[in-house]
Amino acid sequence: MSRRLWPAAGLVLVAAIACSDGEAPPSGPTTPGDEPTAALRQGPDQAKLEVLARRLAVALADDVFRQDLKAQLDASPVIEHKLHFRSFLEGRGQAALRRVAAANRLSDAQLRRDVDAAIPVEIYLPVAEHRDGWSGDANILVATALDDGDAPIAFDTRGKRRVLDPAQPPATPVVALVPVETAFNRFPTAKCLDCDVPPPGGGEAGGGGGSNLLVRDLTLTYAQFNRDFEGWLKGKPEFEVHIMGPAAVGDTANLKSHQCIGEHAPTGYTWDMNNLTWSGAVKLYSAAQMDAFEQANPGRAFLVFVLEDDDVACEIRTDEDRSGAVLKTLGVAYKDYKAAKDQKVFTTAGASRILTAAKSAANFLSALHSLLNSNDDIIGFAVEGSVAGLTHPNGNWVVLDEDKKSNGWIKLEMR
């Protein structure tokens, strides 16, 4: 899970801050040799992020620039008021780029080279209390981190480097400069993965009475996860549910997401879970989609897959260099993993749907970990509680990871 920053933890407003000595305010043109040596030891990507974080922090000593940044953050329509860092620098006649460069005694071209050298980043205040409480004053830090478990490296407006607690934020407001997670170019819409699935033509006769099939969608009514799979510097979690199945008719080797359910999902499938427990009603897979899936993939099951997304919303990305061997493993495992299968039951009162399940194959999840882009955290696949031998007072499907360990529960109903 690279490019992930912290395991979940209860957020506390006061934390111990370990400071490293010897970082002087910038007094002249800076070079890579002037940057913190600890950053250079941590790898080139982390070092480049620290360069940008320090550049921004030093520029925030300027009252006008600081108030301008706050105004643009406050005005951002993106979730958690995020800004795309390059767009922020280059917007409005490159005013921000010129101010940051001047504050660090760099030319505009030198600062552009720093930005070009680093991975794409976004900036925002990830802690809600910081967003609400920061007035735009100079009591501010800029922090960055690249990988899961890394302690955030922060800089104050003098350029002094600090190491923050990875489990909880400091009392001082923090502007996070972190790898891009947000699809800024298409916010707030999201990709619809099955918009082209046509409804089945006509009703289906029921047993004996000839009545039409009652339309029932697969619906999520409860969710509870053991942790949020997101660190405080990355803001609130982006939980998503994906209905997964064969990538094409007759394909037993490749899988795709047939429907995404999440905060930025298509209309009718939006779901925003901000706490560890949620209840309500959100459609996961419509009756029309289930009919189309069954027609295209007779007898096959679809998988209810839960992840915490750290990449583009409603997209599951693969590493194509490794996908061949992994997909072969997935194909074998998927034949035995009938995690969710809607069945039509005909009675004298008409026809209805029920959801059934079978045991899962652990190697399916293990293979999927290798297949997925490492920015996304797998929470697990849903397995019916009775099949897994587990019970929960509110959920009926347990979310298991590749070690068959429970990461939470959901309740699935046909409604």
Coordinates of C-alpha atoms in Angstrom, one line a residue:
M1 CA 0.0 0.0 0.0
S2 CA 2.5 2.6 -1.1
R3 CA 1.7 6.3 -1.2
R4 CA -0.6 5.7 1.8
L5 CA 0.2 7.6 4.9
W6 CA -1.3 6.5 8.2
P7 CA -3.3 3.7 9.7
A8 CA -6.6 4.8 11.1
A9 CA -6.5 6.4 14.6
G10 CA -8.8 8.5 16.7
L11 CA -7.9 12.1 15.9
V12 CA -6.6 14.1 18.8
L13 CA -5.8 17.8 18.5
V14 CA -2.6 17.9 20.5
A15 CA 0.5 15.8 19.7
A16 CA 4.1 15.7 20.6
I17 CA 6.2 17.2 17.8
A18 CA 9.8 16.1 17.4
C19 CA 12.0 18.8 16.0
S20 CA 15.3 18.5 14.2
D21 CA 17.8 21.2 14.8
G22 CA 20.0 23.1 12.3
E23 CA 17.4 24.1 9.6
A24 CA 18.1 27.8 9.1
P25 CA 15.7 30.2 7.4
P26 CA 16.6 30.6 3.7
S27 CA 19.2 33.3 3.2
G28 CA 20.1 32.9 -0.5
P29 CA 19.4 30.8 -3.5
T30 CA 18.7 27.2 -2.5
T31 CA 20.1 24.1 -4.2
P32 CA 19.4 20.4 -3.6
G33 CA 22.4 20.4 -1.2
D34 CA 20.6 23.0 0.9
E35 CA 17.6 20.8 1.5
P36 CA 17.2 18.6 4.6
T37 CA 19.6 15.7 4.4
A38 CA 17.1 13.4 6.0
A39 CA 14.8 13.9 3.1
L40 CA 17.5 12.9 0.6
R41 CA 18.1 9.7 2.6
Q42 CA 14.4 8.8 2.3
G43 CA 14.4 8.4 -1.4
P44 CA 14.0 10.8 -4.4
D45 CA 10.2 11.1 -4.4
Q46 CA 10.0 11.9 -0.7
A47 CA 12.9 14.4 -1.0
K48 CA 11.2 16.2 -3.9
L49 CA 8.0 16.5 -1.9
E50 CA 9.9 17.9 1.0
V51 CA 11.5 20.5 -1.3
L52 CA 8.0 21.7 -2.5
A53 CA 6.6 21.6 1.1
R54 CA 9.5 23.8 2.3
R55 CA 9.1 26.2 -0.7
L56 CA 5.4 26.7 0.1
A57 CA 5.9 27.0 3.9
V58 CA 8.6 29.7 3.4
A59 CA 6.3 31.6 1.1
L60 CA 3.5 31.5 3.7
A61 CA 5.5 34.0 5.8
D62 CA 4.1 36.6 3.5
D63 CA 0.8 37.9 4.9
V64 CA -0.7 38.7 1.5
F65 CA 0.2 35.3 0.0
R66 CA -1.1 33.5 3.1
Q67 CA -4.5 35.3 2.9
D68 CA -4.7 34.6 -0.8
L69 CA -4.1 30.9 -0.3
K70 CA -6.7 30.7 2.4
A71 CA -9.2 32.5 0.2
Q72 CA -8.6 30.1 -2.7
L73 CA -8.8 27.0 -0.4
D74 CA -12.1 28.3 1.1
A75 CA -13.5 28.9 -2.3
S76 CA -12.6 25.5 -3.7
P77 CA -15.7 23.4 -4.6
V78 CA -13.7 20.2 -4.4
I79 CA -14.3 17.9 -1.4
E80 CA -12.4 19.2 1.7
H81 CA -11.6 22.4 -0.3
K82 CA -8.6 20.9 -2.1
L83 CA -6.5 22.7 -4.7
H84 CA -4.4 21.1 -7.4
F85 CA -1.0 22.5 -6.6
R86 CA 0.3 23.2 -10.1
S87 CA -3.0 24.8 -11.1
F88 CA -2.8 27.0 -8.0
L89 CA 0.7 28.1 -8.8
E90 CA 0.0 28.8 -12.5
G91 CA -3.5 30.2 -12.2
R92 CA -4.3 33.9 -12.3
G93 CA -1.3 34.9 -14.3
Q94 CA 1.1 32.8 -12.3
A95 CA 0.9 35.2 -9.3
A96 CA 1.3 32.4 -6.8
L97 CA 4.2 30.9 -8.6
R98 CA 6.0 34.2 -8.7
R99 CA 5.4 34.8 -5.0
V100 CA 6.7 31.3 -4.0
A101 CA 9.7 31.7 -6.2
A102 CA 10.6 35.1 -4.8
A103 CA 10.1 34.1 -1.2
N104 CA 12.7 31.3 -1.8
R105 CA 15.0 33.5 -3.9
L106 CA 14.5 31.4 -6.9
S107 CA 13.7 32.3 -10.5
D108 CA 10.3 31.2 -11.8
A109 CA 12.0 28.7 -14.0
Q110 CA 13.8 27.1 -11.0
L111 CA 10.6 26.7 -9.1
R112 CA 8.9 25.2 -12.2
R113 CA 11.7 22.6 -12.4
D114 CA 11.0 21.7 -8.8
V115 CA 7.4 21.2 -9.5
D116 CA 8.1 19.2 -12.7
A117 CA 10.5 16.9 -10.9
A118 CA 8.0 15.9 -8.2
I119 CA 4.9 13.7 -8.6
P120 CA 1.6 15.6 -9.0
V121 CA 0.4 16.9 -5.6
E122 CA -2.7 18.6 -4.1
I123 CA -2.9 20.9 -1.1
Y124 CA -5.5 21.4 1.6
L125 CA -6.1 21.4 5.3
P126 CA -7.1 17.8 6.0
V127 CA -8.2 18.2 9.6
A128 CA -11.7 19.8 9.9
E129 CA -10.8 21.6 13.1
H130 CA -7.8 23.2 11.3
R131 CA -10.0 24.3 8.3
D132 CA -12.6 25.8 10.6
G133 CA -10.1 27.5 13.0
W134 CA -7.3 28.8 10.8
S135 CA -7.7 32.5 10.3
G136 CA -4.9 32.8 7.8
D137 CA -2.3 33.8 10.4
A138 CA 1.3 32.7 10.4
N139 CA 0.8 29.9 12.9
I140 CA 0.7 27.3 10.1
L141 CA 2.8 24.2 9.0
V142 CA 3.1 22.6 5.6
A143 CA 3.5 18.8 5.8
T144 CA 4.1 16.0 3.4
A145 CA 4.6 12.3 3.3
L146 CA 4.7 9.7 0.5
D147 CA 4.3 6.2 1.9
D148 CA 2.0 4.4 4.3
G149 CA 3.5 4.6 7.9
D150 CA 5.8 7.4 7.2
A151 CA 5.9 10.2 9.7
P152 CA 4.7 13.5 8.1
I153 CA 7.6 15.9 7.5
A154 CA 6.5 19.5 8.2
F155 CA 8.0 23.0 7.7
D156 CA 7.1 26.2 9.4
T157 CA 7.2 29.6 7.7
R158 CA 10.9 30.0 8.6
G159 CA 11.7 26.7 6.8
K160 CA 12.4 24.8 10.0
R161 CA 11.9 21.1 9.5
R162 CA 9.8 19.0 12.0
V163 CA 8.7 15.4 12.2
L164 CA 5.0 15.0 13.1
D165 CA 3.2 12.1 14.8
P166 CA 1.8 9.9 12.1
A167 CA -1.1 8.8 14.3
Q168 CA -2.6 12.2 15.2
P169 CA -2.4 15.8 14.1
P170 CA -0.7 18.6 16.0
A171 CA -2.6 21.6 17.5
T172 CA -0.9 23.8 14.9
P173 CA -3.0 24.0 11.7
V174 CA -1.4 21.9 8.9
V175 CA -1.6 22.4 5.1
A176 CA -1.0 19.0 3.5
L177 CA 1.0 18.7 0.3
V178 CA 0.4 15.2 -0.8
P179 CA 0.1 13.0 -3.9
V180 CA -3.0 13.8 -5.9
E181 CA -6.0 11.6 -5.0
T182 CA -8.7 13.9 -6.5
A183 CA -9.9 13.8 -10.1
F184 CA -9.9 17.6 -10.4
N185 CA -10.7 17.6 -14.1
R186 CA -14.1 15.9 -13.6
F187 CA -15.2 16.8 -10.2
P188 CA -17.9 16.3 -8.9
T189 CA -19.1 13.7 -11.5
A190 CA -17.7 10.2 -11.6
K191 CA -17.5 7.5 -14.3
C192 CA -20.6 5.4 -14.7
L193 CA -19.4 1.9 -15.3
D194 CA -22.7 0.3 -16.4
C195 CA -24.7 3.2 -17.8
D196 CA -25.1 1.3 -21.1
V197 CA -26.7 -1.8 -19.5
P198 CA -30.2 -1.9 -21.0
P199 CA -33.2 -3.0 -18.9
P200 CA -34.5 -6.5 -19.8
G201 CA -37.3 -6.5 -22.3
G202 CA -40.6 -7.2 -20.6
G203 CA -41.4 -8.9 -17.3
E204 CA -40.7 -12.5 -16.5
A205 CA -43.5 -14.9 -15.7
G206 CA -44.0 -16.2 -12.2
G207 CA -44.7 -19.7 -11.2
G208 CA -48.2 -20.8 -11.7
G209 CA -49.9 -17.4 -11.5
G210 CA -48.1 -15.7 -14.4
S211 CA -47.3 -12.6 -12.3
N212 CA -44.4 -10.3 -13.1
L213 CA -41.1 -10.5 -11.2
L214 CA -41.1 -8.1 -8.3
V215 CA -38.4 -5.5 -9.0
R216 CA -35.9 -5.7 -6.2
D217 CA -32.4 -4.0 -6.2
L218 CA -29.4 -5.2 -4.3
T219 CA -29.3 -2.6 -1.5
L220 CA -26.8 -1.7 1.2
T221 CA -28.5 -0.8 4.4
Y222 CA -25.6 -1.0 7.0
A223 CA -21.8 -0.8 7.0
Q224 CA -19.3 -0.9 9.8
F225 CA -15.5 -1.1 9.3
N226 CA -12.8 -1.6 11.9
R227 CA -10.8 1.4 10.9
D228 CA -10.9 4.1 8.3
F229 CA -7.8 3.1 6.3
E230 CA -6.9 6.7 6.0
G231 CA -4.4 8.9 7.9
W232 CA -5.2 12.4 9.2
L233 CA -3.0 14.1 6.6
K234 CA -5.1 12.5 3.8
G235 CA -8.4 13.7 5.2
K236 CA -11.5 11.7 5.5
P237 CA -11.7 8.2 3.9
E238 CA -13.1 7.6 0.4
F239 CA -15.0 4.3 0.9
E240 CA -16.2 2.7 -2.3
V241 CA -18.1 -0.5 -3.1
H242 CA -17.6 -2.2 -6.5
I243 CA -19.8 -4.9 -8.1
M244 CA -17.2 -7.0 -9.9
G245 CA -17.6 -9.7 -12.5
P246 CA -16.2 -10.9 -15.8
A247 CA -14.7 -8.3 -18.0
A248 CA -16.5 -9.7 -21.1
V249 CA -19.0 -12.4 -21.9
G250 CA -17.3 -15.8 -21.4
D251 CA -14.2 -14.2 -20.0
T252 CA -13.0 -16.4 -17.1
A253 CA -9.6 -14.7 -16.6
N254 CA -10.3 -10.9 -16.4
L255 CA -12.5 -9.0 -14.1
K256 CA -13.9 -5.5 -14.1
S257 CA -16.0 -3.2 -12.0
H258 CA -19.6 -3.4 -13.3
Q259 CA -20.8 -0.7 -10.9
C260 CA -19.2 1.8 -8.5
I261 CA -20.9 3.0 -5.4
G262 CA -19.3 5.9 -3.6
E263 CA -19.2 9.6 -2.9
H264 CA -18.4 10.5 -6.5
A265 CA -20.4 7.7 -8.1
P266 CA -23.1 8.3 -10.7
T267 CA -26.6 9.6 -9.8
G268 CA -28.5 6.8 -7.9
Y269 CA -25.3 5.2 -6.6
T270 CA -23.8 8.0 -4.5
W271 CA -22.8 6.9 -1.0
D272 CA -20.8 9.0 1.5
M273 CA -19.6 7.2 4.6
N274 CA -17.6 9.5 6.9
N275 CA -17.6 7.5 10.1
L276 CA -16.8 3.9 10.9
T277 CA -20.5 3.0 11.1
W278 CA -23.2 3.9 8.6
S279 CA -26.9 3.0 8.1
G280 CA -29.4 4.0 5.5
A281 CA -30.2 2.7 2.0
V282 CA -28.2 2.9 -1.1
K283 CA -28.6 0.9 -4.3
L284 CA -25.6 -1.3 -5.2
Y285 CA -27.0 -3.1 -8.3
S286 CA -30.3 -2.7 -9.9
A287 CA -32.7 -5.4 -10.9
A288 CA -32.1 -4.5 -14.5
Q289 CA -28.4 -4.8 -14.1
M290 CA -28.7 -8.2 -12.3
D291 CA -30.9 -9.4 -15.2
A292 CA -28.4 -8.2 -17.8
F293 CA -25.5 -9.7 -15.8
E294 CA -27.2 -13.1 -15.6
Q295 CA -28.1 -13.0 -19.3
A296 CA -24.5 -12.2 -20.2
N297 CA -22.9 -14.5 -17.7
P298 CA -25.3 -17.4 -17.0
G299 CA -24.8 -19.0 -13.5
R300 CA -21.8 -16.7 -12.7
A301 CA -21.6 -14.7 -9.5
F302 CA -20.8 -11.1 -9.0
L303 CA -18.4 -9.9 -6.2
V304 CA -19.2 -7.2 -3.7
F305 CA -15.8 -5.6 -3.2
V306 CA -15.0 -2.8 -0.7
L307 CA -12.0 -0.5 -0.9
E308 CA -10.7 2.8 0.4
D309 CA -9.8 4.7 -2.7
D310 CA -6.6 6.7 -2.9
D311 CA -6.6 7.2 -6.6
V312 CA -9.2 8.4 -9.2
A313 CA -12.7 8.0 -7.9
C314 CA -14.6 4.9 -9.2
E315 CA -11.6 3.6 -11.1
I316 CA -9.7 0.4 -10.2
R317 CA -6.3 0.6 -11.8
T318 CA -4.0 -2.3 -12.6
D319 CA -0.3 -2.6 -13.0
E320 CA -0.2 -4.0 -16.5
D321 CA 3.4 -5.2 -16.2
R322 CA 2.3 -7.8 -13.6
S323 CA -1.3 -8.4 -14.7
G324 CA -0.8 -11.4 -16.9
A325 CA 0.1 -13.9 -14.2
V326 CA -2.2 -12.3 -11.7
L327 CA -5.2 -12.5 -14.0
K328 CA -4.6 -16.1 -14.6
T329 CA -4.7 -16.7 -10.9
L330 CA -7.8 -14.6 -10.6
G331 CA -9.5 -16.6 -13.2
V332 CA -9.0 -19.9 -11.4
A333 CA -10.0 -18.4 -8.1
Y334 CA -13.1 -16.7 -9.4
K335 CA -14.6 -20.0 -10.5
D336 CA -14.8 -21.0 -6.8
Y337 CA -15.7 -17.6 -5.4
K338 CA -19.4 -17.3 -5.8
A339 CA -19.7 -14.4 -3.3
A340 CA -23.0 -13.0 -4.3
K341 CA -25.7 -14.5 -6.6
D342 CA -29.2 -13.3 -6.9
Q343 CA -31.7 -16.0 -7.5
K344 CA -35.3 -15.7 -8.6
V345 CA -37.8 -17.6 -6.5
F346 CA -41.3 -18.3 -7.8
T347 CA -44.2 -18.8 -5.4
T348 CA -47.9 -18.8 -5.6
A349 CA -47.7 -15.1 -4.6
G350 CA -45.5 -14.2 -7.5
A351 CA -41.8 -14.1 -8.1
S352 CA -39.1 -12.5 -6.0
R353 CA -35.3 -12.4 -5.5
I354 CA -33.1 -13.7 -2.8
L355 CA -29.3 -13.4 -2.4
T356 CA -27.2 -16.5 -1.9
A357 CA -23.6 -17.1 -1.2
A358 CA -20.9 -19.7 -1.3
K359 CA -17.4 -20.0 0.3
S360 CA -14.6 -17.8 -1.0
A361 CA -11.1 -18.7 -2.2
A362 CA -8.5 -16.9 -0.1
N363 CA -6.0 -16.8 -3.1
F364 CA -8.5 -14.6 -4.9
L365 CA -7.8 -11.7 -2.6
S366 CA -4.1 -12.4 -2.5
A367 CA -4.0 -12.2 -6.2
L368 CA -6.1 -9.1 -6.3
H369 CA -3.6 -7.3 -4.0
S370 CA -0.9 -7.8 -6.6
L371 CA -3.3 -6.7 -9.4
L372 CA -4.5 -3.4 -8.0
N373 CA -2.7 -0.1 -8.2
S374 CA -1.0 0.3 -4.9
N375 CA -2.7 3.6 -4.2
D376 CA -6.0 1.8 -3.2
D377 CA -6.5 0.0 0.1
I378 CA -8.3 -3.3 -0.2
I379 CA -10.8 -3.6 2.7
G380 CA -12.1 -7.0 1.4
F381 CA -14.8 -9.0 -0.3
A382 CA -18.2 -9.6 1.2
V383 CA -18.9 -13.2 2.3
E384 CA -22.2 -14.2 3.8
G385 CA -21.9 -14.4 7.6
S386 CA -23.4 -17.9 7.8
V387 CA -20.9 -19.2 5.3
A388 CA -18.0 -17.6 7.1
G389 CA -19.2 -19.0 10.4
L390 CA -19.5 -15.5 11.9
T391 CA -22.4 -13.4 13.2
H392 CA -23.0 -9.7 13.8
P393 CA -26.0 -8.0 15.4
N394 CA -26.5 -5.6 12.5
G395 CA -24.7 -7.0 9.5
N396 CA -25.3 -10.2 7.5
W397 CA -22.2 -10.2 5.2
V398 CA -18.7 -10.0 6.7
V399 CA -15.9 -8.2 4.8
L400 CA -12.9 -10.4 4.8
D401 CA -9.3 -9.6 3.7
E402 CA -6.9 -12.0 2.1
D403 CA -6.0 -13.5 5.5
K404 CA -9.6 -14.3 6.1
K405 CA -9.6 -11.6 8.8
S406 CA -12.7 -9.5 9.3
N407 CA -12.4 -5.8 8.4
G408 CA -16.0 -5.1 9.0
W409 CA -19.6 -6.0 8.2
I410 CA -22.3 -4.9 5.8
K411 CA -26.0 -5.6 5.5
L412 CA -27.2 -6.6 2.0
E413 CA -30.9 -6.7 1.2
M414 CA -33.1 -7.2 -1.8
R415 CA -35.4 -4.2 -1.9

